[in-house]
Amino acid sequence: MKACGIIVEYNPFHNGHLYHAQKARELSGAEVVVACMSGNFLQRGEPAITDKWLRSRAALANGVDLVIELPLCWSLQAADYFAKGGIKILQAIGCQALCFGTDHQDAFDYQAFGRFAHEKRLAIDIAYRALHDEKLSYPQKMNQVFTRLYPEMQLSGAMPNHILGLAYAKENANYPHPMTLYPLPRAGAGYHDHKLSDQPIASATGIREAIAKHQSVSNFVPDQTLQSLQEQQVTWEKLWQFLRYRLLSTTAAELRQIYQMSDGLEQRMLGAVTQATSFSDFLQAVKSKRYTWTRLQRLCCYVLLNIQDQEMRQAWQEEQLRILGFNATGQAFLRQQKKQLTAEVVSRIGKPTTIQQELMVRGDQIYRLGDERIPEQTIGRIPIRI
Amino acid sequence: MKACGIIVEYNPFHNGHLYHAQKARELSGAEVVVACMSGNFLQRGEPAITDKWLRSRAALANGVDLVIELPLCWSLQAADYFAKGGIKILQAIGCQALCFGTDHQDAFDYQAFGRFAHEKRLAIDIAYRALHDEKLSYPQKMNQVFTRLYPEMQLSGAMPNHILGLAYAKENANYPHPMTLYPLPRAGAGYHDHKLSDQPIASATGIREAIAKHQSVSNFVPDQTLQSLQEQQVTWEKLWQFLRYRLLSTTAAELRQIYQMSDGLEQRMLGAVTQATSFSDFLQAVKSKRYTWTRLQRLCCYVLLNIQDQEMRQAWQEEQLRILGFNATGQAFLRQQKKQLTAEVVSRIGKPTTIQQELMVRGDQIYRLGDERIPEQTIGRIPIRI
């Protein structure tokens, strides 16, 4: 069975995602669509609006055959590490194709770019290190490096999906059997479009904003998502009180142990927390030119989840496939692949036995504090079958 | 000016406390009554029902001349350390007398007991250490030791004020100029009386229970307390969600750094937290024969406030007098004493400069999470003058 992978967050699952799953099958000619989906904390440093099980359920009802969790140590990361984790999982399960959305205007050749990045990785690394004195963020530095070495790639912060696509292409090219890449030009609204239109496809950002304003989103999402949103809703603002408490009860020395806490950010955070009345208020006070908003949001997640530098590094070493759900096709594919997998397939966690699972339990328990209606997420949970 | 000290918590200030302050003045013949009062976290391992400023205001309006804070490192302790801190502060400010309530039935001679304990401290220590293999709590061991060495003291857990009185007497006898002790037999309800009667004096426990049930307590407390209870109310249950979050986000290794975390209690806590639906539910699950309820409640406070073993030990070394309020008499006394004090008098904290102050800021900020109406407690606050 040929499988096409997709790397997703589904926050929440909407009609654009349905289109993506359909197109993945169509373009790649695969029999199976495998989604590697962020768990309960997402790339932009936010809790998911509904939990990973409800988002998996919606995906399985709308064109996806198998959902595997992208663990916290990869999902709560900037594009490069997010891509590293996603590609690793899709490679491990044995996908031959990868389909991803892009907001690049032209027919950009990601496969060729991936090969270039792989072949020139030493030159890229040297150019990047040469910028170590510059007060630039990681994406800004990479922008400079690649603009010089590969000008046609048009790296720009205004195209987050293109940036992810480039990261997928780079990472994928490092494997002995790279997946065939199927970039999918965006249908309907762009990532940064906040306004909903009369089209059935809207951006997830626009949909979340409509939900926050209690507007109907029934034109843009399938029934399963509408139902999920009735069952639970988590936002950063609901978790803010716990981040605030954590900062009020922690010393600067302890904060410096947190992953990616650097350059006096712990002092900025400790200074801002006593006055802030909301999460956005707090982040506004911490924000400086040097760091992107999402970088700081991710850092807030690391603090909230008390993720220490060493834990993160250990988690990266582990390889496992946490199965969130499947249909008959997905199950058949999983059964077929199991014989040749090197990564452990995890269908049920009784007691955490790895760092990744410990982080999962911790993250999921804290996620549940965002809405008392959310059931146990990890221990004893088995894959959804539809 | 002669001063009589009292060591108090005022949780909340009630008519029995008014009687205590009056009697302290009368029995000792002092011109000034100095209250050393626990801040926002109390001996039994609980947050105070209203903040230290409101409780000081009520005390100053009802017979107390000067209120000095008993810092967290002493207030959140079993009888012996609680007494150590209280006596230290009253000695430092120059009190010549100490008046305390007792629930001992007879006219027990505390002064004589103090002298005995001071003179026989080596024998007591040896007897205590001989019990190190016994699975008994500290109070239980001390009970055994003293029952043998000083049978007339009648140590019993059913007499918490007598136990405190013994601790005061022991500690006081260690100073070159011990204060004259004035034990005050309890008027009205006993400590363990939960039922309110038609007498104007009820136990603080009974009063707190009535408040929790929304019953009137106007017969038992002065107007200032009634008003305070309108302004704010903190309970463990309101802080429970933060303790829960702290436990869910902390590893066993980190928990073992907490002051007094021992004998696998961290595992009991981590095991209990995922199922517990309330603080009392949680504590019930952690409880074992070996530990008293209050010992565990205090441990929960240490976890909530993230108080590490080393911090506690450092805080004990510091000597300072945090002034919470005074009337004209208290102010005159303070002015007179200031010339000869060795401890620093702290009337305003701009930025914490000692471990005690750091713990105070941390404790007070977390205390405020128990009721959003509570104003800033530490930074910039100056003593109440009435």
PDB file of C-alpha atoms in Angstrom, chain B residues 121-362:
ATOM      1  CA  ARG B 121      18.255  20.312  77.226  1.00  0.00           C
ATOM      2  CA  LEU B 122      21.065  17.818  76.720  1.00  0.00           C
ATOM      3  CA  ALA B 123      19.207  15.002  78.449  1.00  0.00           C
ATOM      4  CA  ILE B 124      16.086  15.848  76.440  1.00  0.00           C
ATOM      5  CA  ASP B 125      18.024  15.841  73.195  1.00  0.00           C
ATOM      6  CA  ILE B 126      19.571  12.466  73.992  1.00  0.00           C
ATOM      7  CA  ALA B 127      16.184  10.971  74.873  1.00  0.00           C
ATOM      8  CA  TYR B 128      14.702  12.361  71.642  1.00  0.00           C
ATOM      9  CA  ARG B 129      17.500  11.014  69.471  1.00  0.00           C
ATOM     10  CA  ALA B 130      17.117   7.600  71.124  1.00  0.00           C
ATOM     11  CA  LEU B 131      13.685   7.437  69.490  1.00  0.00           C
ATOM     12  CA  HIS B 132      14.981   7.995  65.961  1.00  0.00           C
ATOM     13  CA  ASP B 133      13.989   4.518  64.829  1.00  0.00           C
ATOM     14  CA  GLU B 134      10.389   4.874  65.989  1.00  0.00           C
ATOM     15  CA  LYS B 135       7.846   5.610  63.315  1.00  0.00           C
ATOM     16  CA  LEU B 136       6.431   8.553  65.242  1.00  0.00           C
ATOM     17  CA  SER B 137       5.835  12.168  64.365  1.00  0.00           C
ATOM     18  CA  TYR B 138       7.939  14.838  66.034  1.00  0.00           C
ATOM     19  CA  PRO B 139       5.168  15.803  68.502  1.00  0.00           C
ATOM     20  CA  GLN B 140       4.608  12.148  69.363  1.00  0.00           C
ATOM     21  CA  LYS B 141       8.302  11.645  70.129  1.00  0.00           C
ATOM     22  CA  MET B 142       8.460  14.796  72.235  1.00  0.00           C
ATOM     23  CA  ASN B 143       5.378  13.617  74.052  1.00  0.00           C
ATOM     24  CA  GLN B 144       7.194  10.392  74.992  1.00  0.00           C
ATOM     25  CA  VAL B 145      10.364  12.187  76.060  1.00  0.00           C
ATOM     26  CA  PHE B 146       8.688  14.768  78.258  1.00  0.00           C
ATOM     27  CA  THR B 147       6.107  12.427  79.703  1.00  0.00           C
ATOM     28  CA  ARG B 148       9.018  10.553  81.171  1.00  0.00           C
ATOM     29  CA  LEU B 149      11.137  13.522  82.238  1.00  0.00           C
ATOM     30  CA  TYR B 150       8.431  15.969  83.332  1.00  0.00           C
ATOM     31  CA  PRO B 151       5.215  14.014  83.852  1.00  0.00           C
ATOM     32  CA  GLU B 152       3.236  16.935  85.320  1.00  0.00           C
ATOM     33  CA  MET B 153       3.259  18.772  81.982  1.00  0.00           C
ATOM     34  CA  GLN B 154       0.492  16.576  80.526  1.00  0.00           C
ATOM     35  CA  LEU B 155       1.495  16.954  76.891  1.00  0.00           C
ATOM     36  CA  SER B 156      -1.385  15.946  74.671  1.00  0.00           C
ATOM     37  CA  GLY B 157      -2.405  16.705  71.121  1.00  0.00           C
ATOM     38  CA  ALA B 158      -5.821  17.674  72.410  1.00  0.00           C
ATOM     39  CA  MET B 159      -4.330  20.825  73.969  1.00  0.00           C
ATOM     40  CA  PRO B 160      -2.713  22.761  71.112  1.00  0.00           C
ATOM     41  CA  ASN B 161      -2.444  25.998  73.105  1.00  0.00           C
ATOM     42  CA  HIS B 162      -0.761  24.231  76.001  1.00  0.00           C
ATOM     43  CA  ILE B 163       1.716  22.720  73.549  1.00  0.00           C
ATOM     44  CA  LEU B 164       2.435  26.165  72.141  1.00  0.00           C
ATOM     45  CA  GLY B 165       2.786  27.532  75.685  1.00  0.00           C
ATOM     46  CA  LEU B 166       5.359  24.854  76.488  1.00  0.00           C
ATOM     47  CA  ALA B 167       7.244  25.719  73.298  1.00  0.00           C
ATOM     48  CA  TYR B 168       7.217  29.427  74.205  1.00  0.00           C
ATOM     49  CA  ALA B 169       8.433  28.629  77.715  1.00  0.00           C
ATOM     50  CA  LYS B 170      11.262  26.418  76.459  1.00  0.00           C
ATOM     51  CA  GLU B 171      12.423  28.924  73.866  1.00  0.00           C
ATOM     52  CA  ASN B 172      12.086  31.929  76.161  1.00  0.00           C
ATOM     53  CA  ALA B 173      14.262  30.282  78.822  1.00  0.00           C
ATOM     54  CA  ASN B 174      17.178  30.194  76.354  1.00  0.00           C
ATOM     55  CA  TYR B 175      17.502  33.999  76.338  1.00  0.00           C
ATOM     56  CA  PRO B 176      19.677  35.910  78.841  1.00  0.00           C
ATOM     57  CA  HIS B 177      16.626  37.948  79.928  1.00  0.00           C
ATOM     58  CA  PRO B 178      13.603  35.678  79.650  1.00  0.00           C
ATOM     59  CA  MET B 179      10.236  37.404  79.472  1.00  0.00           C
ATOM     60  CA  THR B 180       7.880  36.960  82.397  1.00  0.00           C
ATOM     61  CA  LEU B 181       5.198  34.512  81.310  1.00  0.00           C
ATOM     62  CA  TYR B 182       1.479  35.137  81.825  1.00  0.00           C
ATOM     63  CA  PRO B 183      -0.552  32.117  80.828  1.00  0.00           C
ATOM     64  CA  LEU B 184      -4.190  33.014  80.292  1.00  0.00           C
ATOM     65  CA  PRO B 185      -6.791  30.306  80.844  1.00  0.00           C
ATOM     66  CA  ARG B 186      -9.173  30.127  77.918  1.00  0.00           C
ATOM     67  CA  ALA B 187     -12.390  32.072  78.270  1.00  0.00           C
ATOM     68  CA  GLY B 188     -15.411  30.780  76.381  1.00  0.00           C
ATOM     69  CA  ALA B 189     -15.136  28.066  73.759  1.00  0.00           C
ATOM     70  CA  GLY B 190     -12.259  25.604  73.491  1.00  0.00           C
ATOM     71  CA  TYR B 191     -10.029  25.315  70.453  1.00  0.00           C
ATOM     72  CA  HIS B 192     -11.819  22.239  69.234  1.00  0.00           C
ATOM     73  CA  ASP B 193     -15.322  23.555  69.831  1.00  0.00           C
ATOM     74  CA  HIS B 194     -16.929  23.833  66.451  1.00  0.00           C
ATOM     75  CA  LYS B 195     -20.358  24.880  67.691  1.00  0.00           C
ATOM     76  CA  LEU B 196     -21.040  28.536  68.253  1.00  0.00           C
ATOM     77  CA  SER B 197     -22.982  29.408  71.384  1.00  0.00           C
ATOM     78  CA  ASP B 198     -24.653  32.543  72.659  1.00  0.00           C
ATOM     79  CA  GLN B 199     -21.427  33.552  74.432  1.00  0.00           C
ATOM     80  CA  PRO B 200     -19.515  36.447  72.804  1.00  0.00           C
ATOM     81  CA  ILE B 201     -16.351  34.356  72.627  1.00  0.00           C
ATOM     82  CA  ALA B 202     -16.105  31.473  70.150  1.00  0.00           C
ATOM     83  CA  SER B 203     -13.153  29.550  68.735  1.00  0.00           C
ATOM     84  CA  ALA B 204     -11.545  30.738  65.502  1.00  0.00           C
ATOM     85  CA  THR B 205     -12.265  27.288  64.057  1.00  0.00           C
ATOM     86  CA  GLY B 206     -15.966  27.633  64.865  1.00  0.00           C
ATOM     87  CA  ILE B 207     -16.008  31.135  63.415  1.00  0.00           C
ATOM     88  CA  ARG B 208     -14.318  30.041  60.172  1.00  0.00           C
ATOM     89  CA  GLU B 209     -16.772  27.196  59.778  1.00  0.00           C
ATOM     90  CA  ALA B 210     -19.697  29.569  60.285  1.00  0.00           C
ATOM     91  CA  ILE B 211     -18.220  31.919  57.656  1.00  0.00           C
ATOM     92  CA  ALA B 212     -17.855  29.016  55.232  1.00  0.00           C
ATOM     93  CA  LYS B 213     -21.544  28.228  55.754  1.00  0.00           C
ATOM     94  CA  HIS B 214     -22.471  31.898  55.243  1.00  0.00           C
ATOM     95  CA  GLN B 215     -23.761  32.150  58.817  1.00  0.00           C
ATOM     96  CA  SER B 216     -23.522  35.424  60.714  1.00  0.00           C
ATOM     97  CA  VAL B 217     -20.526  35.777  63.026  1.00  0.00           C
ATOM     98  CA  SER B 218     -21.344  39.312  64.157  1.00  0.00           C
ATOM     99  CA  ASN B 219     -21.773  38.202  67.777  1.00  0.00           C
ATOM    100  CA  PHE B 220     -18.231  36.879  67.949  1.00  0.00           C
ATOM    101  CA  VAL B 221     -16.035  39.352  66.054  1.00  0.00           C
ATOM    102  CA  PRO B 222     -15.578  43.141  66.102  1.00  0.00           C
ATOM    103  CA  ASP B 223     -16.854  45.335  63.266  1.00  0.00           C
ATOM    104  CA  GLN B 224     -13.427  45.580  61.632  1.00  0.00           C
ATOM    105  CA  THR B 225     -13.379  41.819  61.107  1.00  0.00           C
ATOM    106  CA  LEU B 226     -16.889  41.803  59.654  1.00  0.00           C
ATOM    107  CA  GLN B 227     -15.825  44.521  57.240  1.00  0.00           C
ATOM    108  CA  SER B 228     -12.605  42.659  56.297  1.00  0.00           C
ATOM    109  CA  LEU B 229     -14.575  39.532  55.490  1.00  0.00           C
ATOM    110  CA  GLN B 230     -16.640  41.587  53.047  1.00  0.00           C
ATOM    111  CA  GLU B 231     -13.471  42.760  51.330  1.00  0.00           C
ATOM    112  CA  GLN B 232     -11.756  39.410  50.749  1.00  0.00           C
ATOM    113  CA  GLN B 233     -11.729  35.749  51.719  1.00  0.00           C
ATOM    114  CA  VAL B 234      -9.064  33.173  50.960  1.00  0.00           C
ATOM    115  CA  THR B 235      -9.270  29.428  51.553  1.00  0.00           C
ATOM    116  CA  TRP B 236      -7.094  26.491  50.623  1.00  0.00           C
ATOM    117  CA  GLU B 237      -9.763  25.397  48.170  1.00  0.00           C
ATOM    118  CA  LYS B 238      -9.284  28.642  46.219  1.00  0.00           C
ATOM    119  CA  LEU B 239      -5.542  27.970  45.974  1.00  0.00           C
ATOM    120  CA  TRP B 240      -6.008  24.262  45.271  1.00  0.00           C
ATOM    121  CA  GLN B 241      -5.933  24.670  41.487  1.00  0.00           C
ATOM    122  CA  PHE B 242      -2.426  26.162  41.714  1.00  0.00           C
ATOM    123  CA  LEU B 243      -1.124  23.406  43.968  1.00  0.00           C
ATOM    124  CA  ARG B 244      -2.602  20.895  41.533  1.00  0.00           C
ATOM    125  CA  TYR B 245      -0.951  22.632  38.582  1.00  0.00           C
ATOM    126  CA  ARG B 246       2.384  22.776  40.458  1.00  0.00           C
ATOM    127  CA  LEU B 247       2.287  19.027  41.160  1.00  0.00           C
ATOM    128  CA  LEU B 248       1.230  18.195  37.599  1.00  0.00           C
ATOM    129  CA  SER B 249       4.106  20.231  36.168  1.00  0.00           C
ATOM    130  CA  THR B 250       6.863  19.117  38.529  1.00  0.00           C
ATOM    131  CA  THR B 251       9.058  16.032  38.487  1.00  0.00           C
ATOM    132  CA  ALA B 252       9.627  13.851  41.553  1.00  0.00           C
ATOM    133  CA  ALA B 253      13.281  14.956  41.562  1.00  0.00           C
ATOM    134  CA  GLU B 254      12.255  18.605  41.756  1.00  0.00           C
ATOM    135  CA  LEU B 255       9.712  17.894  44.473  1.00  0.00           C
ATOM    136  CA  ARG B 256      12.388  16.297  46.610  1.00  0.00           C
ATOM    137  CA  GLN B 257      14.089  19.722  46.811  1.00  0.00           C
ATOM    138  CA  ILE B 258      11.110  21.114  48.705  1.00  0.00           C
ATOM    139  CA  TYR B 259      11.577  21.769  52.412  1.00  0.00           C
ATOM    140  CA  GLN B 260      10.465  18.786  54.539  1.00  0.00           C
ATOM    141  CA  MET B 261       9.653  16.579  51.561  1.00  0.00           C
ATOM    142  CA  SER B 262      10.743  13.157  52.729  1.00  0.00           C
ATOM    143  CA  ASP B 263       9.988   9.450  52.962  1.00  0.00           C
ATOM    144  CA  GLY B 264       8.417   9.201  49.525  1.00  0.00           C
ATOM    145  CA  LEU B 265       5.779  11.832  50.278  1.00  0.00           C
ATOM    146  CA  GLU B 266       6.500  13.284  46.829  1.00  0.00           C
ATOM    147  CA  GLN B 267       5.348  10.011  45.257  1.00  0.00           C
ATOM    148  CA  ARG B 268       2.202   9.978  47.404  1.00  0.00           C
ATOM    149  CA  MET B 269       1.447  13.526  46.305  1.00  0.00           C
ATOM    150  CA  LEU B 270       2.115  12.846  42.622  1.00  0.00           C
ATOM    151  CA  GLY B 271      -0.052   9.751  42.831  1.00  0.00           C
ATOM    152  CA  ALA B 272      -2.948  11.529  44.547  1.00  0.00           C
ATOM    153  CA  VAL B 273      -3.079  14.691  42.452  1.00  0.00           C
ATOM    154  CA  THR B 274      -4.393  13.221  39.205  1.00  0.00           C
ATOM    155  CA  GLN B 275      -7.584  11.925  40.807  1.00  0.00           C
ATOM    156  CA  ALA B 276      -8.300  14.546  43.478  1.00  0.00           C
ATOM    157  CA  THR B 277     -11.172  16.918  42.848  1.00  0.00           C
ATOM    158  CA  SER B 278     -10.562  19.226  45.808  1.00  0.00           C
ATOM    159  CA  PHE B 279      -7.852  20.099  48.294  1.00  0.00           C
ATOM    160  CA  SER B 280      -9.421  18.120  51.135  1.00  0.00           C
ATOM    161  CA  ASP B 281      -9.925  15.205  48.770  1.00  0.00           C
ATOM    162  CA  PHE B 282      -6.241  15.404  47.846  1.00  0.00           C
ATOM    163  CA  LEU B 283      -5.028  15.613  51.431  1.00  0.00           C
ATOM    164  CA  GLN B 284      -7.223  12.695  52.412  1.00  0.00           C
ATOM    165  CA  ALA B 285      -5.525  10.600  49.735  1.00  0.00           C
ATOM    166  CA  VAL B 286      -2.026  11.629  50.882  1.00  0.00           C
ATOM    167  CA  LYS B 287      -2.753  11.184  54.602  1.00  0.00           C
ATOM    168  CA  SER B 288      -1.164   8.311  56.480  1.00  0.00           C
ATOM    169  CA  LYS B 289      -0.870   7.490  60.167  1.00  0.00           C
ATOM    170  CA  ARG B 290       2.648   8.750  60.238  1.00  0.00           C
ATOM    171  CA  TYR B 291       1.893  12.401  59.553  1.00  0.00           C
ATOM    172  CA  THR B 292      -0.512  14.806  61.152  1.00  0.00           C
ATOM    173  CA  TRP B 293      -2.987  16.633  58.959  1.00  0.00           C
ATOM    174  CA  THR B 294      -1.358  19.974  59.756  1.00  0.00           C
ATOM    175  CA  ARG B 295       2.109  18.665  58.928  1.00  0.00           C
ATOM    176  CA  LEU B 296       0.818  17.672  55.485  1.00  0.00           C
ATOM    177  CA  GLN B 297      -1.007  20.977  55.058  1.00  0.00           C
ATOM    178  CA  ARG B 298       2.222  22.807  55.777  1.00  0.00           C
ATOM    179  CA  LEU B 299       4.025  20.602  53.260  1.00  0.00           C
ATOM    180  CA  CYS B 300       1.382  21.565  50.701  1.00  0.00           C
ATOM    181  CA  CYS B 301       2.158  25.216  51.445  1.00  0.00           C
ATOM    182  CA  TYR B 302       5.875  24.603  50.912  1.00  0.00           C
ATOM    183  CA  VAL B 303       5.079  23.011  47.549  1.00  0.00           C
ATOM    184  CA  LEU B 304       2.649  25.771  46.584  1.00  0.00           C
ATOM    185  CA  LEU B 305       5.201  28.441  47.505  1.00  0.00           C
ATOM    186  CA  ASN B 306       8.079  26.389  46.087  1.00  0.00           C
ATOM    187  CA  ILE B 307      10.098  26.765  49.294  1.00  0.00           C
ATOM    188  CA  GLN B 308      13.312  24.842  49.017  1.00  0.00           C
ATOM    189  CA  ASP B 309      15.211  23.419  51.920  1.00  0.00           C
ATOM    190  CA  GLN B 310      18.151  25.776  51.544  1.00  0.00           C
ATOM    191  CA  GLU B 311      15.996  28.907  51.314  1.00  0.00           C
ATOM    192  CA  MET B 312      14.295  28.033  54.575  1.00  0.00           C
ATOM    193  CA  ARG B 313      17.594  27.530  56.353  1.00  0.00           C
ATOM    194  CA  GLN B 314      18.968  30.798  55.025  1.00  0.00           C
ATOM    195  CA  ALA B 315      15.835  32.698  56.043  1.00  0.00           C
ATOM    196  CA  TRP B 316      16.203  31.488  59.637  1.00  0.00           C
ATOM    197  CA  GLN B 317      19.571  33.231  59.888  1.00  0.00           C
ATOM    198  CA  GLU B 318      18.112  36.631  59.108  1.00  0.00           C
ATOM    199  CA  GLU B 319      16.754  38.958  61.723  1.00  0.00           C
ATOM    200  CA  GLN B 320      14.384  41.734  60.793  1.00  0.00           C
ATOM    201  CA  LEU B 321      11.239  43.339  62.147  1.00  0.00           C
ATOM    202  CA  ARG B 322       8.597  43.938  59.472  1.00  0.00           C
ATOM    203  CA  ILE B 323       6.231  46.510  60.986  1.00  0.00           C
ATOM    204  CA  LEU B 324       2.598  46.035  59.930  1.00  0.00           C
ATOM    205  CA  GLY B 325       1.001  48.808  61.999  1.00  0.00           C
ATOM    206  CA  PHE B 326       0.808  50.793  65.207  1.00  0.00           C
ATOM    207  CA  ASN B 327      -1.175  53.371  67.153  1.00  0.00           C
ATOM    208  CA  ALA B 328       0.380  56.377  68.937  1.00  0.00           C
ATOM    209  CA  THR B 329       1.481  54.193  71.873  1.00  0.00           C
ATOM    210  CA  GLY B 330       3.016  51.593  69.583  1.00  0.00           C
ATOM    211  CA  GLN B 331       4.778  54.282  67.579  1.00  0.00           C
ATOM    212  CA  ALA B 332       6.240  55.888  70.705  1.00  0.00           C
ATOM    213  CA  PHE B 333       7.474  52.491  71.888  1.00  0.00           C
ATOM    214  CA  LEU B 334       9.000  51.705  68.506  1.00  0.00           C
ATOM    215  CA  ARG B 335      10.756  55.084  68.437  1.00  0.00           C
ATOM    216  CA  GLN B 336      12.128  54.487  71.925  1.00  0.00           C
ATOM    217  CA  GLN B 337      13.351  50.970  71.165  1.00  0.00           C
ATOM    218  CA  LYS B 338      14.870  51.780  67.760  1.00  0.00           C
ATOM    219  CA  LYS B 339      17.944  53.311  69.414  1.00  0.00           C
ATOM    220  CA  GLN B 340      18.996  50.020  70.961  1.00  0.00           C
ATOM    221  CA  LEU B 341      17.791  47.434  68.428  1.00  0.00           C
ATOM    222  CA  THR B 342      20.184  45.073  66.699  1.00  0.00           C
ATOM    223  CA  ALA B 343      17.558  43.738  64.264  1.00  0.00           C
ATOM    224  CA  GLU B 344      16.710  45.857  61.233  1.00  0.00           C
ATOM    225  CA  VAL B 345      13.305  47.564  61.349  1.00  0.00           C
ATOM    226  CA  VAL B 346      11.571  47.263  57.976  1.00  0.00           C
ATOM    227  CA  SER B 347       8.771  49.748  57.380  1.00  0.00           C
ATOM    228  CA  ARG B 348       8.794  49.696  53.593  1.00  0.00           C
ATOM    229  CA  ILE B 349      10.152  47.229  51.035  1.00  0.00           C
ATOM    230  CA  GLY B 350      11.046  48.711  47.651  1.00  0.00           C
ATOM    231  CA  LYS B 351      12.749  45.627  46.304  1.00  0.00           C
ATOM    232  CA  PRO B 352      13.424  42.472  48.311  1.00  0.00           C
ATOM    233  CA  THR B 353      16.968  42.496  49.683  1.00  0.00           C
ATOM    234  CA  THR B 354      16.898  39.412  51.930  1.00  0.00           C
ATOM    235  CA  ILE B 355      15.738  35.809  51.627  1.00  0.00           C
ATOM    236  CA  GLN B 356      12.979  36.519  54.150  1.00  0.00           C
ATOM    237  CA  GLN B 357      11.742  39.334  51.942  1.00  0.00           C
ATOM    238  CA  GLU B 358      11.955  37.206  48.813  1.00  0.00           C
ATOM    239  CA  LEU B 359       9.876  34.524  50.489  1.00  0.00           C
ATOM    240  CA  MET B 360       7.481  37.225  51.677  1.00  0.00           C
ATOM    241  CA  VAL B 361       7.000  38.615  48.165  1.00  0.00           C
ATOM    242  CA  ARG B 362       6.525  35.133  46.732  1.00  0.00           C
TER     243      ARG B 362
END
